[in-house]
Short mmCIF file of C-alpha atoms and ligand atoms in Angstrom, two decimals:
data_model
loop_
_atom_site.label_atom_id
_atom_site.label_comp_id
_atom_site.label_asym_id
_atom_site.label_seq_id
_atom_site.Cartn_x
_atom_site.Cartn_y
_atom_site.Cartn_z
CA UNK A 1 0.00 0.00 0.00
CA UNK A 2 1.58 3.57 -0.77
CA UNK A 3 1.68 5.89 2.23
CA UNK A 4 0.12 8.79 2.77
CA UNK A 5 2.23 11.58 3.42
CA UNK A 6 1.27 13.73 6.43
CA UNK A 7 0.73 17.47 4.59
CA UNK A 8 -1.12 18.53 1.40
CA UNK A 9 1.38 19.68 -0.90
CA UNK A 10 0.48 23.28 -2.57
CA UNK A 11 3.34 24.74 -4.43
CA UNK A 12 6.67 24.97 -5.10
CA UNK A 13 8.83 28.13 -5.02
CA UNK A 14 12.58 29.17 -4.89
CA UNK A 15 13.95 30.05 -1.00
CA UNK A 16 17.09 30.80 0.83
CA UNK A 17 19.68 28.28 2.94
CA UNK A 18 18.63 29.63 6.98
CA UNK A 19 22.56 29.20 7.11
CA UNK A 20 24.55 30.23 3.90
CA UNK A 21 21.99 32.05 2.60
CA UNK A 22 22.30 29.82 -0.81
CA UNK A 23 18.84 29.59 -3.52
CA UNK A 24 17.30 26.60 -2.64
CA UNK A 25 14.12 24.50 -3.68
CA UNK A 26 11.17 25.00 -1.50
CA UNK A 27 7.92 23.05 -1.19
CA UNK A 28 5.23 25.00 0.24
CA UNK A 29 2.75 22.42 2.00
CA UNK A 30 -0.06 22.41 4.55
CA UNK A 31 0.11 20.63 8.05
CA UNK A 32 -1.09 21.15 11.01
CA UNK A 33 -3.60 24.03 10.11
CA UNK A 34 -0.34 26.04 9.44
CA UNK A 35 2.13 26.72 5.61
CA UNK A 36 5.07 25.66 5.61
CA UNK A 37 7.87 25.67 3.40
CA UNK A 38 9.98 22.50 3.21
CA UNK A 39 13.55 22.91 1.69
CA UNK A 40 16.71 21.10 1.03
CA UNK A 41 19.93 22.70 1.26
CA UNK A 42 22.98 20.28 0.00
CA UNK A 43 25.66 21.28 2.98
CA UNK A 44 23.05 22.39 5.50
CA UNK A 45 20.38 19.74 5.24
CA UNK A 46 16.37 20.03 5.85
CA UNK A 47 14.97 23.44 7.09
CA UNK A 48 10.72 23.52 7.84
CA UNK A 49 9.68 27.28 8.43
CA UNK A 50 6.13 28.05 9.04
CA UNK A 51 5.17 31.06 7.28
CA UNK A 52 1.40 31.12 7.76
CA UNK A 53 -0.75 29.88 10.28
CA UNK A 54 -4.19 30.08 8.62
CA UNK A 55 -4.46 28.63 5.61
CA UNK A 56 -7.63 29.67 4.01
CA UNK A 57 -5.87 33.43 4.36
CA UNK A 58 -3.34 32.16 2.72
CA UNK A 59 -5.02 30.43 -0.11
CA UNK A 60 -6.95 34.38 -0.38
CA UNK A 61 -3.31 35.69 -0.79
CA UNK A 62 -3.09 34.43 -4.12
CA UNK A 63 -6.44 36.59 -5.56
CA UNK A 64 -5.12 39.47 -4.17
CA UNK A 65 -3.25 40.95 -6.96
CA UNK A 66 -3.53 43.26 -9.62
CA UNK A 67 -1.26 44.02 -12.73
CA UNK A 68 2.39 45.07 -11.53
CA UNK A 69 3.19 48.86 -11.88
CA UNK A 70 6.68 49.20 -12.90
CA UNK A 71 9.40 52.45 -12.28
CA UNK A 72 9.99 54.68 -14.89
CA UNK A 73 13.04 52.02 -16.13
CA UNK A 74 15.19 49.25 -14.97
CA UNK A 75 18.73 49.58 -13.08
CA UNK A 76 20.30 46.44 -13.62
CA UNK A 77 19.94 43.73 -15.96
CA UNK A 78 18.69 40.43 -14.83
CA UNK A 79 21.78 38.26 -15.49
CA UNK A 80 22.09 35.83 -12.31
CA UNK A 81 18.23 35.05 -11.47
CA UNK A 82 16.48 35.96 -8.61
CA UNK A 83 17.69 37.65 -5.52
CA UNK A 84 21.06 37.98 -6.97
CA UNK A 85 19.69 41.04 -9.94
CA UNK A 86 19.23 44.00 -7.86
CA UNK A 87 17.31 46.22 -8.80
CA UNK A 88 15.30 47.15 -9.76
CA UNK A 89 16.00 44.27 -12.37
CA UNK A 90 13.34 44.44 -15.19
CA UNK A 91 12.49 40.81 -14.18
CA UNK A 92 10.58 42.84 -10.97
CA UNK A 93 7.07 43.02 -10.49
CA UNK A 94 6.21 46.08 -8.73
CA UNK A 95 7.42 49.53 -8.54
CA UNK A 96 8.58 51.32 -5.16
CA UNK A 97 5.12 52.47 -2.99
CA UNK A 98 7.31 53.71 -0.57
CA UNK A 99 11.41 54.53 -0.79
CA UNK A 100 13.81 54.55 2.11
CA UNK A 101 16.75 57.08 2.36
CA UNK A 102 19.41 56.17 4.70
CA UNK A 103 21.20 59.48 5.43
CA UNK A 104 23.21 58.23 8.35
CA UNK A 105 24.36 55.09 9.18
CA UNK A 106 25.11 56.43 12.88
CA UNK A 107 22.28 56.34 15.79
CA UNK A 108 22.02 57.53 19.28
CA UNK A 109 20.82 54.21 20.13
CA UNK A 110 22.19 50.60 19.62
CA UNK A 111 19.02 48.81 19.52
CA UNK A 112 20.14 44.38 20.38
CA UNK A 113 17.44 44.50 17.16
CA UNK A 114 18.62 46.64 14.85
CA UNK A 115 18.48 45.77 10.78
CA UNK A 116 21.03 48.46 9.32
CA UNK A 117 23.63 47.35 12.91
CA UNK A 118 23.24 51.14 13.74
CA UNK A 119 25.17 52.92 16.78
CA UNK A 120 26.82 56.00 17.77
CA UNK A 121 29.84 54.75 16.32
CA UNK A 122 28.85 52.78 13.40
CA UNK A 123 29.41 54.32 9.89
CA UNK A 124 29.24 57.75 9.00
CA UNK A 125 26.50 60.26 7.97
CA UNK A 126 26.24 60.47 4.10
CA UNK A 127 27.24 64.04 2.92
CA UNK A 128 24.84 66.28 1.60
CA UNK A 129 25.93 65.61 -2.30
CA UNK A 130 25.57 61.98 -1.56
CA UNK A 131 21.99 62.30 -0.25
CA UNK A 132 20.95 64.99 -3.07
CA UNK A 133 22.11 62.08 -5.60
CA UNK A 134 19.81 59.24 -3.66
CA UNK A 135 16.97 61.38 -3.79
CA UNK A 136 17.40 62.41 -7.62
CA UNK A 137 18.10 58.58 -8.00
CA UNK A 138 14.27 58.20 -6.87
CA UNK A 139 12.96 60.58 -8.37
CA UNK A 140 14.44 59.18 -11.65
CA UNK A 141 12.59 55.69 -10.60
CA UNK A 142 9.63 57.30 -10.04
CA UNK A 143 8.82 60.18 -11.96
CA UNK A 144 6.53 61.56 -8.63
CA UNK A 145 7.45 59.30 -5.98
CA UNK A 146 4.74 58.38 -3.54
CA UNK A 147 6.36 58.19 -0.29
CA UNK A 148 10.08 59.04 0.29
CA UNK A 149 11.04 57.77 4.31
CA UNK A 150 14.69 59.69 5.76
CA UNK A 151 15.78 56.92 8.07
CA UNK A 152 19.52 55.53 9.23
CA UNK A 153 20.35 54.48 11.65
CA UNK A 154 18.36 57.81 13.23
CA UNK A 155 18.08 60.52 10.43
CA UNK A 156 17.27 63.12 13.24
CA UNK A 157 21.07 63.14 14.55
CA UNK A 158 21.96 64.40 11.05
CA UNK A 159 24.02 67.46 11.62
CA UNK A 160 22.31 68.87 8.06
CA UNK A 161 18.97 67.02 8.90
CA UNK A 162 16.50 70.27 7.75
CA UNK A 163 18.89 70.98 4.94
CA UNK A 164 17.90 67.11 3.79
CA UNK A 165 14.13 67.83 4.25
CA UNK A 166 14.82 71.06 2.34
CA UNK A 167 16.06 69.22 -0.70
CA UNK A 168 13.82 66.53 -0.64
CA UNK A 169 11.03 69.18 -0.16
CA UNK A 170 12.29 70.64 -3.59
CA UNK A 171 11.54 67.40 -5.57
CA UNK A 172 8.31 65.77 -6.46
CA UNK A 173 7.37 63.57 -3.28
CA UNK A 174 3.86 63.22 -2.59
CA UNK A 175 4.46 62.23 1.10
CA UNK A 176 7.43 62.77 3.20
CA UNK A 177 8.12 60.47 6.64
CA UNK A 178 11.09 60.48 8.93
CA UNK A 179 11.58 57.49 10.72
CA UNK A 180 12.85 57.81 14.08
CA UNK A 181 13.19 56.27 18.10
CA UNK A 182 11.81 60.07 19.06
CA UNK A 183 14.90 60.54 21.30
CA UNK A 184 15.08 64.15 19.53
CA UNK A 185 11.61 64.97 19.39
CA UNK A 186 11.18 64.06 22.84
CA UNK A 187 14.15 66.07 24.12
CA UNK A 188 13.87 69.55 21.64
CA UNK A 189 10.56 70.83 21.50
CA UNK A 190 12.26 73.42 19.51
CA UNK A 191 13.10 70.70 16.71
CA UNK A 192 9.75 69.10 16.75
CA UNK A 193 7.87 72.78 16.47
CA UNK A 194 10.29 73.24 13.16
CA UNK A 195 9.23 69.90 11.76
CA UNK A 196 5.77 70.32 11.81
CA UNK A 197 6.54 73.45 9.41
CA UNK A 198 7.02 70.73 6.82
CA UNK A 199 3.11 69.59 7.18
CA UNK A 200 1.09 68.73 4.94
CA UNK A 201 2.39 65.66 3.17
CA UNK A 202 4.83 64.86 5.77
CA UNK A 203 4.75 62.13 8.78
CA UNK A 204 6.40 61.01 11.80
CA UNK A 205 7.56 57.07 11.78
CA UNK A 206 7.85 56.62 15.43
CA UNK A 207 9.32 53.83 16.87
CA UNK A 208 6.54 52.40 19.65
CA UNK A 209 7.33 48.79 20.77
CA UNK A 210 5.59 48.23 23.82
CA UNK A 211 4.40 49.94 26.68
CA UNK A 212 6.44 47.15 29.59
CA UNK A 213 10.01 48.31 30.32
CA UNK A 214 11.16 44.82 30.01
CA UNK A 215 10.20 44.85 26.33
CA UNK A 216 11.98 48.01 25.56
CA UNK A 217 15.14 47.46 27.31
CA UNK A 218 14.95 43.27 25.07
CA UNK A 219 14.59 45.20 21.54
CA UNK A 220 16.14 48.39 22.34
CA UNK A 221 18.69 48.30 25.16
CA UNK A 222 17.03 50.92 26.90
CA UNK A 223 13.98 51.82 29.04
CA UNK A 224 12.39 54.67 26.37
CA UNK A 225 8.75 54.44 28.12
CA UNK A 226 9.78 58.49 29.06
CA UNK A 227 10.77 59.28 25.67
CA UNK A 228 7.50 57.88 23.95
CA UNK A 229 5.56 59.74 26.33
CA UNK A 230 7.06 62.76 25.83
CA UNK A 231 7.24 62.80 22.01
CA UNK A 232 3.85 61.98 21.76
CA UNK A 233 2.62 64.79 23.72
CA UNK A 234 4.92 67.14 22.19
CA UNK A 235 3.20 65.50 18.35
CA UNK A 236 -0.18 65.84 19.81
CA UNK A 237 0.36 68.92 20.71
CA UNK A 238 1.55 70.14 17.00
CA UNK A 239 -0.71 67.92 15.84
CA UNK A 240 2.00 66.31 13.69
CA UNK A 241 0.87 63.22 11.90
CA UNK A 242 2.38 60.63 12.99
CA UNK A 243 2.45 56.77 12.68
CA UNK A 244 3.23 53.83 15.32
CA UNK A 245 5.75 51.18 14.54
CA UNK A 246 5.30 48.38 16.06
CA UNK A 247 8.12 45.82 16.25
CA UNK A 248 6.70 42.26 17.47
CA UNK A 249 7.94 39.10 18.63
CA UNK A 250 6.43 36.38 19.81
CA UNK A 251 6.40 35.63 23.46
CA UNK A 252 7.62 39.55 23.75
CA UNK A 253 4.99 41.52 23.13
CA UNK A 254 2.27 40.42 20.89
CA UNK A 255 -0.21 40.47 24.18
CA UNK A 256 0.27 44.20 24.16
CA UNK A 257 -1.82 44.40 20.23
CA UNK A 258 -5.25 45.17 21.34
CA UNK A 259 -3.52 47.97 23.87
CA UNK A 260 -1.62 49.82 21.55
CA UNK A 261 -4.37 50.19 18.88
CA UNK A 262 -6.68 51.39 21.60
CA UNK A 263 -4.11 53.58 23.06
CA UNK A 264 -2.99 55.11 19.60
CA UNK A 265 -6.52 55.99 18.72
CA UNK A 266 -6.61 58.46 21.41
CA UNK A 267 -3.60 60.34 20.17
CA UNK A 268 -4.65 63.19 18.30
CA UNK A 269 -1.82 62.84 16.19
CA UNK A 270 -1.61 59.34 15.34
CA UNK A 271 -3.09 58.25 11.89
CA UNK A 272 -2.48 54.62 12.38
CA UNK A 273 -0.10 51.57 13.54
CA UNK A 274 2.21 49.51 11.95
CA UNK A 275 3.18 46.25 13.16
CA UNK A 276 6.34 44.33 11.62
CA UNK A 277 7.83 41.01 13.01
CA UNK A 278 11.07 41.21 13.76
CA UNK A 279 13.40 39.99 10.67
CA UNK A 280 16.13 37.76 10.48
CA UNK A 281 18.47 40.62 9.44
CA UNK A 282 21.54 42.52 10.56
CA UNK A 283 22.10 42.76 14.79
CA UNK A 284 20.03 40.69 16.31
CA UNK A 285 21.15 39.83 19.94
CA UNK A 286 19.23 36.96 21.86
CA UNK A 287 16.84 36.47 18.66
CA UNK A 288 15.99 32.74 18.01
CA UNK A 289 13.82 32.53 15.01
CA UNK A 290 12.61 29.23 15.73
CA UNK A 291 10.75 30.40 18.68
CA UNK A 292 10.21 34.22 18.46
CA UNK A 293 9.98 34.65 14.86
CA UNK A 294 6.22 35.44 14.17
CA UNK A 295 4.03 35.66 10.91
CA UNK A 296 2.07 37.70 9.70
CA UNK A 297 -1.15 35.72 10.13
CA UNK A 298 -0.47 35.51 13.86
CA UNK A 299 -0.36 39.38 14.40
CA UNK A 300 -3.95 39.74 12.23
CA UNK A 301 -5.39 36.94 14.41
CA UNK A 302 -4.30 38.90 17.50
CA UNK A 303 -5.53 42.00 16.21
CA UNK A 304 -9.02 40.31 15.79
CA UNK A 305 -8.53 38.96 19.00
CA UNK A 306 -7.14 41.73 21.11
CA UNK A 307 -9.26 44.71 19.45
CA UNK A 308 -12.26 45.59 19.93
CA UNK A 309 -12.56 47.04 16.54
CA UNK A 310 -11.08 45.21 13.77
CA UNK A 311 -12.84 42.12 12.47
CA UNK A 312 -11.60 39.31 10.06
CA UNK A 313 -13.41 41.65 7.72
CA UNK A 314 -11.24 44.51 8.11
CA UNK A 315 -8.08 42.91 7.48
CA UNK A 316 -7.19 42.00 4.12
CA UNK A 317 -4.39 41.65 1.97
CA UNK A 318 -2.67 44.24 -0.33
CA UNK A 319 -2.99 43.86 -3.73
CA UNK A 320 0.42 45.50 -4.82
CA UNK A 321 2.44 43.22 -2.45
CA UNK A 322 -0.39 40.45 -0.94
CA UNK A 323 1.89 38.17 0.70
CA UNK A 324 4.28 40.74 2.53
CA UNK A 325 1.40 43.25 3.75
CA UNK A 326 -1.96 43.52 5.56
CA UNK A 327 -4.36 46.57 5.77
CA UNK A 328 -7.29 47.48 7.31
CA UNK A 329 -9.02 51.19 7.43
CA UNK A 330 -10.84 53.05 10.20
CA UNK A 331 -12.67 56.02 11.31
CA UNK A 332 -12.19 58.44 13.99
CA UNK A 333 -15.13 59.63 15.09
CA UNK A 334 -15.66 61.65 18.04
CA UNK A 335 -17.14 59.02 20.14
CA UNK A 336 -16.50 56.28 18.58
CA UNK A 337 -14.27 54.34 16.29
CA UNK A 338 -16.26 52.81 12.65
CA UNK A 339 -14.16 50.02 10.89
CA UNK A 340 -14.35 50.89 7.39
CA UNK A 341 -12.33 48.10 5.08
CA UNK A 342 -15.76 45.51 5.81
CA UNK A 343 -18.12 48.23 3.94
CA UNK A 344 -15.80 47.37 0.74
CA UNK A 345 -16.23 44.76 -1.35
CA UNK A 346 -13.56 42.43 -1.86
CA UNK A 347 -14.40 41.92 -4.87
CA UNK A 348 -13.29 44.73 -5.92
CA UNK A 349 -9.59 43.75 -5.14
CA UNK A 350 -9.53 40.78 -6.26
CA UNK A 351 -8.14 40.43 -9.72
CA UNK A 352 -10.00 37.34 -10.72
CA UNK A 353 -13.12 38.83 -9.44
CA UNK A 354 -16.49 37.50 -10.93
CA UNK A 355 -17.73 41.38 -11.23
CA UNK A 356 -14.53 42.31 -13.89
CA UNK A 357 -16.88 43.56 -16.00
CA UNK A 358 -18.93 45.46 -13.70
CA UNK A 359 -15.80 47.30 -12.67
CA UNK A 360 -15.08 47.65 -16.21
CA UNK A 361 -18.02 49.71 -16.77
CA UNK A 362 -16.78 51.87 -13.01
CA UNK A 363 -13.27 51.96 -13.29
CA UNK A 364 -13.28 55.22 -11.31
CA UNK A 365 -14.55 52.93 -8.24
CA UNK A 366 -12.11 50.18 -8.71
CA UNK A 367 -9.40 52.44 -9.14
CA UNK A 368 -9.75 53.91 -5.74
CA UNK A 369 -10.29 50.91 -4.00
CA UNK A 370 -6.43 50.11 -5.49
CA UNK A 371 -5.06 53.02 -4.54
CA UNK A 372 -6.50 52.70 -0.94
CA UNK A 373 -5.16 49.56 -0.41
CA UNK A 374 -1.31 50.49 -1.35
CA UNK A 375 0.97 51.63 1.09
CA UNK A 376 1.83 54.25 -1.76
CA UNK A 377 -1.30 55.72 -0.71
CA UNK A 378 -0.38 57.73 2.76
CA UNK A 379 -3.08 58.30 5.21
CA UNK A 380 -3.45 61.73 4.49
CA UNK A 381 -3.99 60.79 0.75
CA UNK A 382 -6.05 58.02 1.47
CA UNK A 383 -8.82 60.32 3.26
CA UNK A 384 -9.70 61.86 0.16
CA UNK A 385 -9.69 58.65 -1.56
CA UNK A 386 -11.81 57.43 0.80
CA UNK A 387 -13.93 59.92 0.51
CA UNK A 388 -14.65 59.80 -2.88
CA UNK A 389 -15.12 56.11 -2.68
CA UNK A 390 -17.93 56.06 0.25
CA UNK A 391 -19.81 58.49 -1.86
CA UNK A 392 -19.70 56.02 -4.38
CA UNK A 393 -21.06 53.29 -2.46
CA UNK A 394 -24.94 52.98 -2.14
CA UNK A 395 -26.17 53.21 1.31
CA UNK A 396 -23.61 55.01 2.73
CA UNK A 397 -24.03 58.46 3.49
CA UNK A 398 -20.30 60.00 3.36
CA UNK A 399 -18.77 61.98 6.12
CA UNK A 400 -16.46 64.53 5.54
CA UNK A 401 -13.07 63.10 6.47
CA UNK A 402 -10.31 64.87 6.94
CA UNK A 403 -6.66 63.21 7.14
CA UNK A 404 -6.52 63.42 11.18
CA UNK A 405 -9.45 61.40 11.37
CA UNK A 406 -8.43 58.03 9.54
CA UNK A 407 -6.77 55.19 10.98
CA UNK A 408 -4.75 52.73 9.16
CA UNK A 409 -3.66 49.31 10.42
CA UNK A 410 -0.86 47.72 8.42
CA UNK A 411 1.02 44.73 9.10
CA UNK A 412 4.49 44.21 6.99
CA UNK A 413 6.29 41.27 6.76
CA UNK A 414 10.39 41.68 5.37
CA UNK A 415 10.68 38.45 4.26
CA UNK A 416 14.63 37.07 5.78
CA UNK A 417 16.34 33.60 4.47
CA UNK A 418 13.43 32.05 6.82
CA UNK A 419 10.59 32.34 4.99
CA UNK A 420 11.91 34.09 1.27
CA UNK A 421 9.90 32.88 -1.31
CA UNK A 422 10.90 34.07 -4.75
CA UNK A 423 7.79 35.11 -5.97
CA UNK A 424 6.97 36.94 -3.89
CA UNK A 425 10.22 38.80 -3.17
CA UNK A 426 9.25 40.43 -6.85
CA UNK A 427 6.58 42.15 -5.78
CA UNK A 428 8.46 43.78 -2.90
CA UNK A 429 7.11 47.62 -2.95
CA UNK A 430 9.00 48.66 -0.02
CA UNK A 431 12.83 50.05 -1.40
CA UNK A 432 15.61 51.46 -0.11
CA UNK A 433 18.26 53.68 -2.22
CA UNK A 434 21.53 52.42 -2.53
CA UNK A 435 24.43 55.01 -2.36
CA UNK A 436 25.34 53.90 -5.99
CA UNK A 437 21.62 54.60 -7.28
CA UNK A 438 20.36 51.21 -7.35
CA UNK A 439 17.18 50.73 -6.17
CA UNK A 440 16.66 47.57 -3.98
CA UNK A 441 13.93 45.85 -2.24
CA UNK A 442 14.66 46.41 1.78
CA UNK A 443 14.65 42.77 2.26
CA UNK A 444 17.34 41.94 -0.25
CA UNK A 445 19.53 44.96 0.70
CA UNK A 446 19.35 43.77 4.32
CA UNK A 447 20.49 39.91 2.85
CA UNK A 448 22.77 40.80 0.08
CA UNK A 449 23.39 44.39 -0.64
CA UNK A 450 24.51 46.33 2.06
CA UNK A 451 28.66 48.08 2.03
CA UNK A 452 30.34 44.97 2.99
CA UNK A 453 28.33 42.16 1.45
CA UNK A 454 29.45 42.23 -1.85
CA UNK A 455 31.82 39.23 -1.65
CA UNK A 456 29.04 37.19 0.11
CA UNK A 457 26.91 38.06 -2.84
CA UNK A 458 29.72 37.32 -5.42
CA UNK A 459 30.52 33.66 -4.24
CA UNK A 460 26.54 33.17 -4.09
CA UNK A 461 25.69 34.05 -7.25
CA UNK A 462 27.94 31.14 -8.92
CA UNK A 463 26.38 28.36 -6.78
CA UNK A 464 23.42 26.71 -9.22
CA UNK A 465 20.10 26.41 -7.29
S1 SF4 B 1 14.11 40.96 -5.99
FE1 SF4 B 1 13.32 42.05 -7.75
S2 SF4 B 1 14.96 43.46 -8.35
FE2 SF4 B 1 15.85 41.89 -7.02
S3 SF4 B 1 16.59 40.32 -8.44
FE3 SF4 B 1 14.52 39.74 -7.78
S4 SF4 B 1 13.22 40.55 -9.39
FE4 SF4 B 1 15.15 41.60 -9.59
S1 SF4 B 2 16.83 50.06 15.22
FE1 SF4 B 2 16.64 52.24 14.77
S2 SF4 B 2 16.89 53.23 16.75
FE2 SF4 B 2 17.68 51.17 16.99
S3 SF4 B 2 19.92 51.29 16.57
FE3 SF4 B 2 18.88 50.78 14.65
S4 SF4 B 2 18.53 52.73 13.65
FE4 SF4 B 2 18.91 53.16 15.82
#
């Protein structure tokens, strides 16, 4: 009698060696109620990494789509295959939603969890020539780039930081974000009051982990429950727009989900969260991905779980990037809080939906519904696209939304060796610039294309998958 096997195979995709970081084979299979992939690497043997733990979300993934949007023109040619092209190579399948600058690699923290291995002493702030050519670099990519983020290591310790947001100011960004800890904002009021000149179309990133002591001082060395504080009520008080980021882990802090939403929706400034797990990437001090690595299915079940607000409904998967990021919409009302991604159809995302033709005939309607759902869309765009699509929508009588009053959840997954799966690493819409002009999906510049990496990369690209 032949034996069963104890999983349902799926599909099969192209991964990463956990160890050397080699292409590998990958099965992607169902057991247990959870994905997994199953690979084979030839020196480091069998590797099983879950990557989803609900399966009929993950089967949804896959409609989630919609024709790729690509930059202006390729970088690079596509000579070595996938990861080892970038970028953008013209074998890439989406264009950048939302572009990092790294204008310092130095930080006045050394986060244990820190991607880019930032700290007072690390690297060197990038001149102001150097930073003028990233951003023209972008702008080159994009023609009118969405969203443009200044981040490091911590682009507020920049000794030319408002020259920076003066020249990228000058060029055609739609939405401007600094990501930052909030060390400066919560220590210069002085600084903060200058940066909310830049408003509108610019945002706070603001590093929010947890509200426990414990947590702060596991992912960021330090106790910065003071600091939060503080640079919150010195952005409420400007009313600077600002978003959460949220790094999880599991066993850390996930318990803390529901909290955090709640709490952020009763800062006047905050126009949503953002919750990443932690990624198998740069420093990472007592990290074990086998048992703290979390997915992105875990952190929507715990929002579902944890919040009050957010239904299974509400969160759904991004068409420009479905596997790597989850959204869900809000609004802030004065006493309450109204979910708003359930009054959609999701239908209208889907690209092999049944009502194609329908949306043929409104394009208008289907069009904003993409847009929405993109994180090249920032929340202070997206209220007048949402806008515009509740008045289209029968039975809904539209309220005047301004930005401050919607509330974005996202959850974003930077795929590591762990759980890379090849295609979907092409639809990566998250970039950062590199100093040479290249523009490269963050998770493969935090694997392969970093200063220093380049004779990693070199002996990887002659190994045959
Ligand atoms: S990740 Fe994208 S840019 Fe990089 S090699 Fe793959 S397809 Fe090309
Ligand atoms: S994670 Fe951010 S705040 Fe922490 S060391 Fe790195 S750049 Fe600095």
């Amino acid at each position: 009698m032949p034996e069963q096997k104890d999983y349902i195979y799926y599909d099969h995709t192209i991964s990463l060696c956990v160890v050397c970081h080699r292409r590998i084979s990958a099965k992607i299979v169902f057991a247990d109620g959870k994905v997994w992939l199953h690979k084979f690497c030839r020196e480091h043997g069998r590797q099983e990494v879950v990557i989803a733990t609900d399966i009929e979300y993950y089967r949804q993934i896959r409609n989630f789509n919609k024709k790729s949007e690509y930059p202006i023109r390729p970088h690079t040619e596509t000579l070595y295959g996938c990861p080892y092209d970038c970028g953008i190579c013209p074998d890439h399948e989406q264009h950048s939603c939302l572009t990092l600058v790294e204008i310092t690699e130095r930080c006045n923290l050394t986060c244990p969890t820190c991607y880019a291995e930032s700290s007072p002493v690390h690297g060197r702030h990038r001149s102001l020539k150097e930073v003028e050519n990233m951003l023209d670099a972008i702008v080159e990519s994009e023609g009118e780039p969405d969203v443009v983020q200044l981040s490091g290591g911590e682009p507020t310790i920049h000794p030319h930081f408002f020259e920076i947001l003066d020249l990228a100011k000058a060029r055609p960004i739609k939405h401007l974000m600094v990501n930052t800890n909030g060390i400066r904002i919560a220590q210069d009021k002085g600084f903060a009051e200058k940066l909310a000149t830049y408003m509108p179309g610019f945002e706070i990133y603001l590093q929010f982990d947890s509200f426990r002591p414990s947590v702060l001082q596991k992912l960021r060395g330090r106790d910065l429950s003071e600091i939060r504080n503080k640079a919150l009520e010195i952005l409420n008080e400007l009313n600077l727009s600002t978003t959460l980021v949220v790094t999880v882990e599991k066993g850390l802090n996930e318990d803390e989900i529901g909290d955090i939403i709640k709490f952020a929706l009763k800062q006047k400034c905050v126009r949503g969260v953002t919750f990443q797990p932690t990624s198998v990437s740069g420093r990472l001090d007592n990290f074990d991905p086998q048992t703290a690595k979390i997915t992105n299915t875990e952190i929507r079940k715990n929002i579902i779980d944890q919040s009050e607000i957010f239904s299974s409904a509400d969160l759904i998967p991004v068409p420009c990037n479905p596997d790597a990021l989850i959204m869900a919409y809000a609004l802030k009302m004065k006493d309450e809080v109204v979910p708003l991604t359930r009054l959609i159809d999701p239908e209208m995302l889907l690209n092999n939906s049944k009502n194609t033709i329908v949306y043929e005939q409104d394009k208008m309607l289907h069009q904003y519904v993409l847009k929405l759902f993109s994180t090249g869309n920032s929340p202070e765009n997206a209220a007048g696209t949402m806008k515009h699509l509740l008045c289209c929508l029968p039975e809904i009588v539209s309220p005047d939304i301004g930005y401050d009053q919607l509330f974005r959840i996202i959850v974003m997954n930077f795929m590591d060796a762990w759980d890379f799966d090849v295609r979907a690493i092409k639809k990566s819409c998250v970039h950062i610039v590199h100093d040479d002009g290249r523009i490269i999906p963050f998770e493969t510049m935090n694997l392969f294309y970093r200063n220093g990496y380049q004779a990693k990369l070199n002996s990887l690209r002659n190994i045959p998958i």
